[in-house]
Amino acid sequence: MTARSDGLQRFLLGLVGIGLFLGMWQVIGVYRLAGLTWPPLTDVLVFVADPSKRTLFARAITASFIAVVTGYGIGVIAGIALAMLGRVATVLKPGLDRLIAVIHAIPLVALAPLFMVAANRDSTPASIAALGVFYMIYVATTSGLNAASAAHRDVFTALGASPVTRFLRLELPAALPDIVSGMKLAIPVAFIGAIVGEWFGASRGLGLLMVSAMQNFQIPLLWSAVLIVTASSLALFGLMSLVERLTYGRYQ
Amino acid sequence: MTVPAIRLDHVGKSFALDGGKQFTALSDIDLSIGKGEFVALLGPSGCGKSTILRLVAALEAPSTGKVSIEGADPQALSRSHRLGVAFQDHALLPWLDVRANVALPFQVAGKKVDSARVAELIRLVGLSGFEKARPRQLSGGMRQRASIARALALQPEVLLLDEPFGALDAVTRRQMNVELQRIWSAQRITTLLVTHSVDEALFLADRVIVMSGRPGRIIRDITVPFERPRKPSVMRDPAFHQLVDELTLALEPEGEAE
Ligand SMILES: Nc1ncnc2c1ncn2[C@@H]1O[C@H](COP(=O)(O)OP(=O)(O)OP(=O)(O)O)[C@@H](O)[C@H]1O
Ligand SMILES: [Mg+2]
């Protein structure tokens, strides 16, 4: 009962926060407090909803979403798979950890030009997204696979569990909360990766739209693209937060 | 004499503490438990009772001496799925409901889950109606009972129970004691029970071992004379009272000195 009203209160406070933010955006825009490059929220919304822009946005959104989804999917699968490999083939683990840390230490942006020349330019956004997501998921899964408590490990030892049984029935379920948390945090990473990849000259997408709007001083277009990216990323992040709550309720 | 079911041959156990010091938890424990025997371990908190159970379960290795089960390495027992353990902190898996937790030993052993046996065990420990509840939805005592059911699932040859009834009220505890005696009588599982209750030890066990702490060692080994099956009324027997007094005295700090 109180837990529920607590949750409701948090939700309402969250709504108030978002409302305040949007209100300030509008006020700053209407009174030109931040100069001409800051349009009011309503102008941006009108621009996004303008039927004549529909095909432009639809094309860009489709391209960016395919990049985000592909990069995210590949990153998640590869991250979980390699973390599991490190768990099963323990000889590989230290090497794997080091290699992945080194890859992560290189700024993704610095790798983008390499992708452009090495791979197809249109696969650069998804590749950069995948690399960022992969690192997060690898780290989350690796720590998750260590999350089972000592008491639970003892139960499996006393029951005479084989390594495979222990992995499937203990370590993997115990890792789920960490994996899902990683998947939540990886959502903005996938968006950043895809947008940055598109800046480097993909042939379509919201990132490309941003760059060309900036260069041509199309302020409402620029803001519209930013708004669409931010709103989608936040919405998916919120969805994953919900999944995360369910997982924690069940697996911890 | 035949090979004892459980043998602790002059076993000592010390733990490395932070800072490189050694802490001696057990010193020179010499204990033989016969096949089908029910032995209760009594002793003050921290005297090493759980450590003895962990040594028998092969979850710890002795620092000195040797632990063997039916003459073999204790690991052989757990590896062949013939060991049942109910730990002090129940250790149920939070993502499984009661039924799945009790069925876990079957799956770990790669055996087909015997649903009838699982249901029967859940009924025996008084958890009928809670099959679908998750551990977090149960009280401490209910979790303990679920963990006892799990320990019994595969009809183990050796049963280790670490304060299994600690969180129960007196009435439920009595009921559980009666049930446990019934199960034990039917199957004659070699059982090692840790408890803080002198009554419980005397009611259930063939032998009561009293330990003292720092370092943990055995100070008494008493054979319980009462006929089986024992009814709760045995607790009103004057001989029972006399043993309770004797053991209670042995457990008191002055009792060690004599
Ligand atoms: N892994 C460990 N590392 C260091 N010390 C330990 C470890 N396990 C147990 N000990 C120490 O060994 C001693 C005996 O512990 P044990 O858990 O066996 O006591 P116990 O008799 O079961 O106590 P209680 O009745 O409170 O459960 C304690 O002093 C404890 O601090
Ligand atoms: Mg203990």
JSON list of N, CA, C and O in Angstrom, two decimals, chain A residues 109-159:
[
{"chain": "A", "resi": 109, "resn": "VAL", "atom": "N", "xyz": [34.73, 7.72, -31.12]},
{"chain": "A", "resi": 109, "resn": "VAL", "atom": "CA", "xyz": [34.72, 8.71, -32.19]},
{"chain": "A", "resi": 109, "resn": "VAL", "atom": "C", "xyz": [35.98, 8.58, -33.06]},
{"chain": "A", "resi": 109, "resn": "VAL", "atom": "O", "xyz": [35.94, 8.76, -34.27]},
{"chain": "A", "resi": 110, "resn": "ALA", "atom": "N", "xyz": [37.08, 8.20, -32.38]},
{"chain": "A", "resi": 110, "resn": "ALA", "atom": "CA", "xyz": [38.33, 8.06, -33.12]},
{"chain": "A", "resi": 110, "resn": "ALA", "atom": "C", "xyz": [38.28, 6.86, -34.06]},
{"chain": "A", "resi": 110, "resn": "ALA", "atom": "O", "xyz": [38.99, 6.79, -35.06]},
{"chain": "A", "resi": 111, "resn": "LEU", "atom": "N", "xyz": [37.44, 5.88, -33.72]},
{"chain": "A", "resi": 111, "resn": "LEU", "atom": "CA", "xyz": [37.35, 4.70, -34.56]},
{"chain": "A", "resi": 111, "resn": "LEU", "atom": "C", "xyz": [36.46, 4.92, -35.78]},
{"chain": "A", "resi": 111, "resn": "LEU", "atom": "O", "xyz": [36.57, 4.22, -36.78]},
{"chain": "A", "resi": 112, "resn": "ALA", "atom": "N", "xyz": [35.57, 5.93, -35.67]},
{"chain": "A", "resi": 112, "resn": "ALA", "atom": "CA", "xyz": [34.58, 6.13, -36.73]},
{"chain": "A", "resi": 112, "resn": "ALA", "atom": "C", "xyz": [35.20, 6.25, -38.12]},
{"chain": "A", "resi": 112, "resn": "ALA", "atom": "O", "xyz": [34.77, 5.55, -39.05]},
{"chain": "A", "resi": 113, "resn": "PRO", "atom": "N", "xyz": [36.24, 7.09, -38.27]},
{"chain": "A", "resi": 113, "resn": "PRO", "atom": "CA", "xyz": [36.82, 7.19, -39.63]},
{"chain": "A", "resi": 113, "resn": "PRO", "atom": "C", "xyz": [37.34, 5.85, -40.13]},
{"chain": "A", "resi": 113, "resn": "PRO", "atom": "O", "xyz": [37.25, 5.56, -41.33]},
{"chain": "A", "resi": 114, "resn": "LEU", "atom": "N", "xyz": [37.86, 5.03, -39.20]},
{"chain": "A", "resi": 114, "resn": "LEU", "atom": "CA", "xyz": [38.35, 3.71, -39.60]},
{"chain": "A", "resi": 114, "resn": "LEU", "atom": "C", "xyz": [37.21, 2.88, -40.18]},
{"chain": "A", "resi": 114, "resn": "LEU", "atom": "O", "xyz": [37.36, 2.23, -41.21]},
{"chain": "A", "resi": 115, "resn": "PHE", "atom": "N", "xyz": [36.08, 2.92, -39.47]},
{"chain": "A", "resi": 115, "resn": "PHE", "atom": "CA", "xyz": [34.92, 2.17, -39.96]},
{"chain": "A", "resi": 115, "resn": "PHE", "atom": "C", "xyz": [34.53, 2.66, -41.34]},
{"chain": "A", "resi": 115, "resn": "PHE", "atom": "O", "xyz": [34.18, 1.87, -42.22]},
{"chain": "A", "resi": 116, "resn": "MET", "atom": "N", "xyz": [34.58, 3.99, -41.51]},
{"chain": "A", "resi": 116, "resn": "MET", "atom": "CA", "xyz": [34.17, 4.57, -42.79]},
{"chain": "A", "resi": 116, "resn": "MET", "atom": "C", "xyz": [34.97, 3.97, -43.94]},
{"chain": "A", "resi": 116, "resn": "MET", "atom": "O", "xyz": [34.42, 3.67, -44.99]},
{"chain": "A", "resi": 117, "resn": "VAL", "atom": "N", "xyz": [36.30, 3.86, -43.72]},
{"chain": "A", "resi": 117, "resn": "VAL", "atom": "CA", "xyz": [37.11, 3.36, -44.82]},
{"chain": "A", "resi": 117, "resn": "VAL", "atom": "C", "xyz": [37.13, 1.84, -44.87]},
{"chain": "A", "resi": 117, "resn": "VAL", "atom": "O", "xyz": [37.16, 1.24, -45.94]},
{"chain": "A", "resi": 118, "resn": "ALA", "atom": "N", "xyz": [37.07, 1.22, -43.69]},
{"chain": "A", "resi": 118, "resn": "ALA", "atom": "CA", "xyz": [37.20, -0.24, -43.66]},
{"chain": "A", "resi": 118, "resn": "ALA", "atom": "C", "xyz": [35.89, -0.92, -44.04]},
{"chain": "A", "resi": 118, "resn": "ALA", "atom": "O", "xyz": [35.89, -1.93, -44.73]},
{"chain": "A", "resi": 119, "resn": "ALA", "atom": "N", "xyz": [34.77, -0.35, -43.55]},
{"chain": "A", "resi": 119, "resn": "ALA", "atom": "CA", "xyz": [33.48, -0.99, -43.83]},
{"chain": "A", "resi": 119, "resn": "ALA", "atom": "C", "xyz": [32.65, -0.08, -44.72]},
{"chain": "A", "resi": 119, "resn": "ALA", "atom": "O", "xyz": [33.08, 1.01, -45.07]},
{"chain": "A", "resi": 120, "resn": "ASN", "atom": "N", "xyz": [31.50, -0.53, -45.03]},
{"chain": "A", "resi": 120, "resn": "ASN", "atom": "CA", "xyz": [30.54, 0.26, -45.80]},
{"chain": "A", "resi": 120, "resn": "ASN", "atom": "C", "xyz": [30.16, 1.49, -44.96]},
{"chain": "A", "resi": 120, "resn": "ASN", "atom": "O", "xyz": [29.92, 1.38, -43.76]},
{"chain": "A", "resi": 121, "resn": "ARG", "atom": "N", "xyz": [30.09, 2.67, -45.57]},
{"chain": "A", "resi": 121, "resn": "ARG", "atom": "CA", "xyz": [29.82, 3.87, -44.78]},
{"chain": "A", "resi": 121, "resn": "ARG", "atom": "C", "xyz": [28.46, 3.82, -44.10]},
{"chain": "A", "resi": 121, "resn": "ARG", "atom": "O", "xyz": [28.26, 4.38, -43.04]},
{"chain": "A", "resi": 122, "resn": "ASP", "atom": "N", "xyz": [27.49, 3.12, -44.72]},
{"chain": "A", "resi": 122, "resn": "ASP", "atom": "CA", "xyz": [26.17, 3.05, -44.09]},
{"chain": "A", "resi": 122, "resn": "ASP", "atom": "C", "xyz": [26.11, 2.08, -42.92]},
{"chain": "A", "resi": 122, "resn": "ASP", "atom": "O", "xyz": [25.14, 2.10, -42.16]},
{"chain": "A", "resi": 123, "resn": "SER", "atom": "N", "xyz": [27.13, 1.25, -42.77]},
{"chain": "A", "resi": 123, "resn": "SER", "atom": "CA", "xyz": [27.10, 0.36, -41.60]},
{"chain": "A", "resi": 123, "resn": "SER", "atom": "C", "xyz": [27.90, 0.95, -40.44]},
{"chain": "A", "resi": 123, "resn": "SER", "atom": "O", "xyz": [27.96, 0.36, -39.37]},
{"chain": "A", "resi": 124, "resn": "THR", "atom": "N", "xyz": [28.52, 2.13, -40.66]},
{"chain": "A", "resi": 124, "resn": "THR", "atom": "CA", "xyz": [29.29, 2.75, -39.57]},
{"chain": "A", "resi": 124, "resn": "THR", "atom": "C", "xyz": [28.44, 3.06, -38.33]},
{"chain": "A", "resi": 124, "resn": "THR", "atom": "O", "xyz": [28.84, 2.73, -37.21]},
{"chain": "A", "resi": 125, "resn": "PRO", "atom": "N", "xyz": [27.25, 3.68, -38.48]},
{"chain": "A", "resi": 125, "resn": "PRO", "atom": "CA", "xyz": [26.46, 3.98, -37.26]},
{"chain": "A", "resi": 125, "resn": "PRO", "atom": "C", "xyz": [26.16, 2.73, -36.44]},
{"chain": "A", "resi": 125, "resn": "PRO", "atom": "O", "xyz": [26.38, 2.73, -35.22]},
{"chain": "A", "resi": 126, "resn": "ALA", "atom": "N", "xyz": [25.69, 1.68, -37.08]},
{"chain": "A", "resi": 126, "resn": "ALA", "atom": "CA", "xyz": [25.38, 0.46, -36.34]},
{"chain": "A", "resi": 126, "resn": "ALA", "atom": "C", "xyz": [26.63, -0.13, -35.71]},
{"chain": "A", "resi": 126, "resn": "ALA", "atom": "O", "xyz": [26.60, -0.62, -34.57]},
{"chain": "A", "resi": 127, "resn": "SER", "atom": "N", "xyz": [27.77, -0.05, -36.41]},
{"chain": "A", "resi": 127, "resn": "SER", "atom": "CA", "xyz": [29.00, -0.63, -35.87]},
{"chain": "A", "resi": 127, "resn": "SER", "atom": "C", "xyz": [29.44, 0.09, -34.61]},
{"chain": "A", "resi": 127, "resn": "SER", "atom": "O", "xyz": [29.81, -0.54, -33.61]},
{"chain": "A", "resi": 128, "resn": "ILE", "atom": "N", "xyz": [29.39, 1.43, -34.64]},
{"chain": "A", "resi": 128, "resn": "ILE", "atom": "CA", "xyz": [29.82, 2.18, -33.46]},
{"chain": "A", "resi": 128, "resn": "ILE", "atom": "C", "xyz": [28.86, 1.94, -32.30]},
{"chain": "A", "resi": 128, "resn": "ILE", "atom": "O", "xyz": [29.28, 1.73, -31.16]},
{"chain": "A", "resi": 129, "resn": "ALA", "atom": "N", "xyz": [27.57, 1.90, -32.61]},
{"chain": "A", "resi": 129, "resn": "ALA", "atom": "CA", "xyz": [26.59, 1.60, -31.56]},
{"chain": "A", "resi": 129, "resn": "ALA", "atom": "C", "xyz": [26.88, 0.22, -30.97]},
{"chain": "A", "resi": 129, "resn": "ALA", "atom": "O", "xyz": [26.90, 0.04, -29.74]},
{"chain": "A", "resi": 130, "resn": "ALA", "atom": "N", "xyz": [27.12, -0.75, -31.83]},
{"chain": "A", "resi": 130, "resn": "ALA", "atom": "CA", "xyz": [27.36, -2.12, -31.36]},
{"chain": "A", "resi": 130, "resn": "ALA", "atom": "C", "xyz": [28.57, -2.18, -30.44]},
{"chain": "A", "resi": 130, "resn": "ALA", "atom": "O", "xyz": [28.55, -2.85, -29.40]},
{"chain": "A", "resi": 131, "resn": "LEU", "atom": "N", "xyz": [29.63, -1.46, -30.80]},
{"chain": "A", "resi": 131, "resn": "LEU", "atom": "CA", "xyz": [30.86, -1.50, -30.00]},
{"chain": "A", "resi": 131, "resn": "LEU", "atom": "C", "xyz": [30.60, -0.95, -28.59]},
{"chain": "A", "resi": 131, "resn": "LEU", "atom": "O", "xyz": [31.01, -1.55, -27.60]},
{"chain": "A", "resi": 132, "resn": "GLY", "atom": "N", "xyz": [29.90, 0.18, -28.51]},
{"chain": "A", "resi": 132, "resn": "GLY", "atom": "CA", "xyz": [29.61, 0.77, -27.20]},
{"chain": "A", "resi": 132, "resn": "GLY", "atom": "C", "xyz": [28.72, -0.13, -26.37]},
{"chain": "A", "resi": 132, "resn": "GLY", "atom": "O", "xyz": [28.97, -0.37, -25.18]},
{"chain": "A", "resi": 133, "resn": "VAL", "atom": "N", "xyz": [27.67, -0.65, -26.99]},
{"chain": "A", "resi": 133, "resn": "VAL", "atom": "CA", "xyz": [26.73, -1.52, -26.28]},
{"chain": "A", "resi": 133, "resn": "VAL", "atom": "C", "xyz": [27.45, -2.79, -25.84]},
{"chain": "A", "resi": 133, "resn": "VAL", "atom": "O", "xyz": [27.30, -3.25, -24.70]},
{"chain": "A", "resi": 134, "resn": "PHE", "atom": "N", "xyz": [28.25, -3.34, -26.72]},
{"chain": "A", "resi": 134, "resn": "PHE", "atom": "CA", "xyz": [28.97, -4.57, -26.41]},
{"chain": "A", "resi": 134, "resn": "PHE", "atom": "C", "xyz": [29.77, -4.42, -25.12]},
{"chain": "A", "resi": 134, "resn": "PHE", "atom": "O", "xyz": [29.73, -5.27, -24.24]},
{"chain": "A", "resi": 135, "resn": "TYR", "atom": "N", "xyz": [30.50, -3.32, -25.00]},
{"chain": "A", "resi": 135, "resn": "TYR", "atom": "CA", "xyz": [31.34, -3.15, -23.82]},
{"chain": "A", "resi": 135, "resn": "TYR", "atom": "C", "xyz": [30.49, -3.13, -22.54]},
{"chain": "A", "resi": 135, "resn": "TYR", "atom": "O", "xyz": [30.79, -3.82, -21.57]},
{"chain": "A", "resi": 136, "resn": "MET", "atom": "N", "xyz": [29.40, -2.35, -22.56]},
{"chain": "A", "resi": 136, "resn": "MET", "atom": "CA", "xyz": [28.54, -2.27, -21.37]},
{"chain": "A", "resi": 136, "resn": "MET", "atom": "C", "xyz": [27.99, -3.64, -20.98]},
{"chain": "A", "resi": 136, "resn": "MET", "atom": "O", "xyz": [27.98, -4.02, -19.82]},
{"chain": "A", "resi": 137, "resn": "ILE", "atom": "N", "xyz": [27.52, -4.36, -21.98]},
{"chain": "A", "resi": 137, "resn": "ILE", "atom": "CA", "xyz": [26.88, -5.66, -21.70]},
{"chain": "A", "resi": 137, "resn": "ILE", "atom": "C", "xyz": [27.92, -6.68, -21.25]},
{"chain": "A", "resi": 137, "resn": "ILE", "atom": "O", "xyz": [27.67, -7.49, -20.35]},
{"chain": "A", "resi": 138, "resn": "TYR", "atom": "N", "xyz": [29.11, -6.61, -21.84]},
{"chain": "A", "resi": 138, "resn": "TYR", "atom": "CA", "xyz": [30.16, -7.54, -21.42]},
{"chain": "A", "resi": 138, "resn": "TYR", "atom": "C", "xyz": [30.49, -7.33, -19.95]},
{"chain": "A", "resi": 138, "resn": "TYR", "atom": "O", "xyz": [30.56, -8.27, -19.17]},
{"chain": "A", "resi": 139, "resn": "VAL", "atom": "N", "xyz": [30.67, -6.07, -19.57]},
{"chain": "A", "resi": 139, "resn": "VAL", "atom": "CA", "xyz": [31.01, -5.77, -18.18]},
{"chain": "A", "resi": 139, "resn": "VAL", "atom": "C", "xyz": [29.87, -6.18, -17.23]},
{"chain": "A", "resi": 139, "resn": "VAL", "atom": "O", "xyz": [30.08, -6.82, -16.20]},
{"chain": "A", "resi": 140, "resn": "ALA", "atom": "N", "xyz": [28.63, -5.85, -17.63]},
{"chain": "A", "resi": 140, "resn": "ALA", "atom": "CA", "xyz": [27.48, -6.16, -16.77]},
{"chain": "A", "resi": 140, "resn": "ALA", "atom": "C", "xyz": [27.33, -7.68, -16.61]},
{"chain": "A", "resi": 140, "resn": "ALA", "atom": "O", "xyz": [27.12, -8.18, -15.49]},
{"chain": "A", "resi": 141, "resn": "THR", "atom": "N", "xyz": [27.46, -8.41, -17.71]},
{"chain": "A", "resi": 141, "resn": "THR", "atom": "CA", "xyz": [27.28, -9.86, -17.63]},
{"chain": "A", "resi": 141, "resn": "THR", "atom": "C", "xyz": [28.41, -10.50, -16.82]},
{"chain": "A", "resi": 141, "resn": "THR", "atom": "O", "xyz": [28.17, -11.40, -16.01]},
{"chain": "A", "resi": 142, "resn": "THR", "atom": "N", "xyz": [29.63, -10.01, -17.05]},
{"chain": "A", "resi": 142, "resn": "THR", "atom": "CA", "xyz": [30.76, -10.58, -16.30]},
{"chain": "A", "resi": 142, "resn": "THR", "atom": "C", "xyz": [30.56, -10.41, -14.80]},
{"chain": "A", "resi": 142, "resn": "THR", "atom": "O", "xyz": [30.74, -11.35, -14.02]},
{"chain": "A", "resi": 143, "resn": "SER", "atom": "N", "xyz": [30.14, -9.21, -14.38]},
{"chain": "A", "resi": 143, "resn": "SER", "atom": "CA", "xyz": [29.96, -9.04, -12.93]},
{"chain": "A", "resi": 143, "resn": "SER", "atom": "C", "xyz": [28.71, -9.78, -12.47]},
{"chain": "A", "resi": 143, "resn": "SER", "atom": "O", "xyz": [28.67, -10.32, -11.37]},
{"chain": "A", "resi": 144, "resn": "GLY", "atom": "N", "xyz": [27.70, -9.87, -13.33]},
{"chain": "A", "resi": 144, "resn": "GLY", "atom": "CA", "xyz": [26.49, -10.60, -12.96]},
{"chain": "A", "resi": 144, "resn": "GLY", "atom": "C", "xyz": [26.76, -12.07, -12.72]},
{"chain": "A", "resi": 144, "resn": "GLY", "atom": "O", "xyz": [26.19, -12.68, -11.82]},
{"chain": "A", "resi": 145, "resn": "LEU", "atom": "N", "xyz": [27.65, -12.64, -13.53]},
{"chain": "A", "resi": 145, "resn": "LEU", "atom": "CA", "xyz": [27.93, -14.08, -13.39]},
{"chain": "A", "resi": 145, "resn": "LEU", "atom": "C", "xyz": [28.66, -14.38, -12.08]},
{"chain": "A", "resi": 145, "resn": "LEU", "atom": "O", "xyz": [28.79, -15.54, -11.69]},
{"chain": "A", "resi": 146, "resn": "ASN", "atom": "N", "xyz": [29.14, -13.33, -11.41]},
{"chain": "A", "resi": 146, "resn": "ASN", "atom": "CA", "xyz": [29.77, -13.52, -10.10]},
{"chain": "A", "resi": 146, "resn": "ASN", "atom": "C", "xyz": [28.80, -13.19, -8.96]},
{"chain": "A", "resi": 146, "resn": "ASN", "atom": "O", "xyz": [29.19, -13.19, -7.80]},
{"chain": "A", "resi": 147, "resn": "ALA", "atom": "N", "xyz": [27.54, -12.86, -9.32]},
{"chain": "A", "resi": 147, "resn": "ALA", "atom": "CA", "xyz": [26.65, -12.29, -8.31]},
{"chain": "A", "resi": 147, "resn": "ALA", "atom": "C", "xyz": [26.02, -13.33, -7.38]},
{"chain": "A", "resi": 147, "resn": "ALA", "atom": "O", "xyz": [25.53, -12.98, -6.32]},
{"chain": "A", "resi": 148, "resn": "ALA", "atom": "N", "xyz": [26.03, -14.60, -7.78]},
{"chain": "A", "resi": 148, "resn": "ALA", "atom": "CA", "xyz": [25.40, -15.62, -6.92]},
{"chain": "A", "resi": 148, "resn": "ALA", "atom": "C", "xyz": [26.07, -15.62, -5.55]},
{"chain": "A", "resi": 148, "resn": "ALA", "atom": "O", "xyz": [27.29, -15.50, -5.45]},
{"chain": "A", "resi": 149, "resn": "SER", "atom": "N", "xyz": [25.27, -15.77, -4.50]},
{"chain": "A", "resi": 149, "resn": "SER", "atom": "CA", "xyz": [25.81, -15.68, -3.15]},
{"chain": "A", "resi": 149, "resn": "SER", "atom": "C", "xyz": [26.59, -16.95, -2.79]},
{"chain": "A", "resi": 149, "resn": "SER", "atom": "O", "xyz": [26.38, -18.01, -3.37]},
{"chain": "A", "resi": 150, "resn": "ALA", "atom": "N", "xyz": [27.49, -16.80, -1.83]},
{"chain": "A", "resi": 150, "resn": "ALA", "atom": "CA", "xyz": [28.29, -17.94, -1.38]},
{"chain": "A", "resi": 150, "resn": "ALA", "atom": "C", "xyz": [27.38, -19.05, -0.86]},
{"chain": "A", "resi": 150, "resn": "ALA", "atom": "O", "xyz": [27.63, -20.24, -1.10]},
{"chain": "A", "resi": 151, "resn": "ALA", "atom": "N", "xyz": [26.30, -18.67, -0.18]},
{"chain": "A", "resi": 151, "resn": "ALA", "atom": "CA", "xyz": [25.39, -19.68, 0.39]},
{"chain": "A", "resi": 151, "resn": "ALA", "atom": "C", "xyz": [24.75, -20.50, -0.74]},
{"chain": "A", "resi": 151, "resn": "ALA", "atom": "O", "xyz": [24.64, -21.72, -0.63]},
{"chain": "A", "resi": 152, "resn": "HIS", "atom": "N", "xyz": [24.37, -19.83, -1.82]},
{"chain": "A", "resi": 152, "resn": "HIS", "atom": "CA", "xyz": [23.76, -20.56, -2.94]},
{"chain": "A", "resi": 152, "resn": "HIS", "atom": "C", "xyz": [24.78, -21.45, -3.63]},
{"chain": "A", "resi": 152, "resn": "HIS", "atom": "O", "xyz": [24.47, -22.56, -4.05]},
{"chain": "A", "resi": 153, "resn": "ARG", "atom": "N", "xyz": [26.01, -20.97, -3.73]},
{"chain": "A", "resi": 153, "resn": "ARG", "atom": "CA", "xyz": [27.06, -21.81, -4.32]},
{"chain": "A", "resi": 153, "resn": "ARG", "atom": "C", "xyz": [27.25, -23.07, -3.49]},
{"chain": "A", "resi": 153, "resn": "ARG", "atom": "O", "xyz": [27.43, -24.17, -4.02]},
{"chain": "A", "resi": 154, "resn": "ASP", "atom": "N", "xyz": [27.22, -22.89, -2.16]},
{"chain": "A", "resi": 154, "resn": "ASP", "atom": "CA", "xyz": [27.36, -24.04, -1.27]},
{"chain": "A", "resi": 154, "resn": "ASP", "atom": "C", "xyz": [26.25, -25.06, -1.49]},
{"chain": "A", "resi": 154, "resn": "ASP", "atom": "O", "xyz": [26.50, -26.27, -1.48]},
{"chain": "A", "resi": 155, "resn": "VAL", "atom": "N", "xyz": [25.02, -24.57, -1.68]},
{"chain": "A", "resi": 155, "resn": "VAL", "atom": "CA", "xyz": [23.90, -25.48, -1.93]},
{"chain": "A", "resi": 155, "resn": "VAL", "atom": "C", "xyz": [24.20, -26.34, -3.16]},
{"chain": "A", "resi": 155, "resn": "VAL", "atom": "O", "xyz": [24.05, -27.56, -3.13]},
{"chain": "A", "resi": 156, "resn": "PHE", "atom": "N", "xyz": [24.66, -25.69, -4.22]},
{"chain": "A", "resi": 156, "resn": "PHE", "atom": "CA", "xyz": [24.92, -26.44, -5.45]},
{"chain": "A", "resi": 156, "resn": "PHE", "atom": "C", "xyz": [26.08, -27.41, -5.27]},
{"chain": "A", "resi": 156, "resn": "PHE", "atom": "O", "xyz": [26.06, -28.51, -5.82]},
{"chain": "A", "resi": 157, "resn": "THR", "atom": "N", "xyz": [27.09, -27.00, -4.52]},
{"chain": "A", "resi": 157, "resn": "THR", "atom": "CA", "xyz": [28.21, -27.92, -4.27]},
{"chain": "A", "resi": 157, "resn": "THR", "atom": "C", "xyz": [27.72, -29.13, -3.48]},
{"chain": "A", "resi": 157, "resn": "THR", "atom": "O", "xyz": [28.03, -30.27, -3.82]},
{"chain": "A", "resi": 158, "resn": "ALA", "atom": "N", "xyz": [26.94, -28.87, -2.42]},
{"chain": "A", "resi": 158, "resn": "ALA", "atom": "CA", "xyz": [26.47, -29.96, -1.58]},
{"chain": "A", "resi": 158, "resn": "ALA", "atom": "C", "xyz": [25.54, -30.90, -2.35]},
{"chain": "A", "resi": 158, "resn": "ALA", "atom": "O", "xyz": [25.47, -32.09, -2.06]},
{"chain": "A", "resi": 159, "resn": "LEU", "atom": "N", "xyz": [24.82, -30.35, -3.34]},
{"chain": "A", "resi": 159, "resn": "LEU", "atom": "CA", "xyz": [23.93, -31.19, -4.14]},
{"chain": "A", "resi": 159, "resn": "LEU", "atom": "C", "xyz": [24.69, -31.92, -5.25]},
{"chain": "A", "resi": 159, "resn": "LEU", "atom": "O", "xyz": [24.10, -32.70, -5.99]}
]
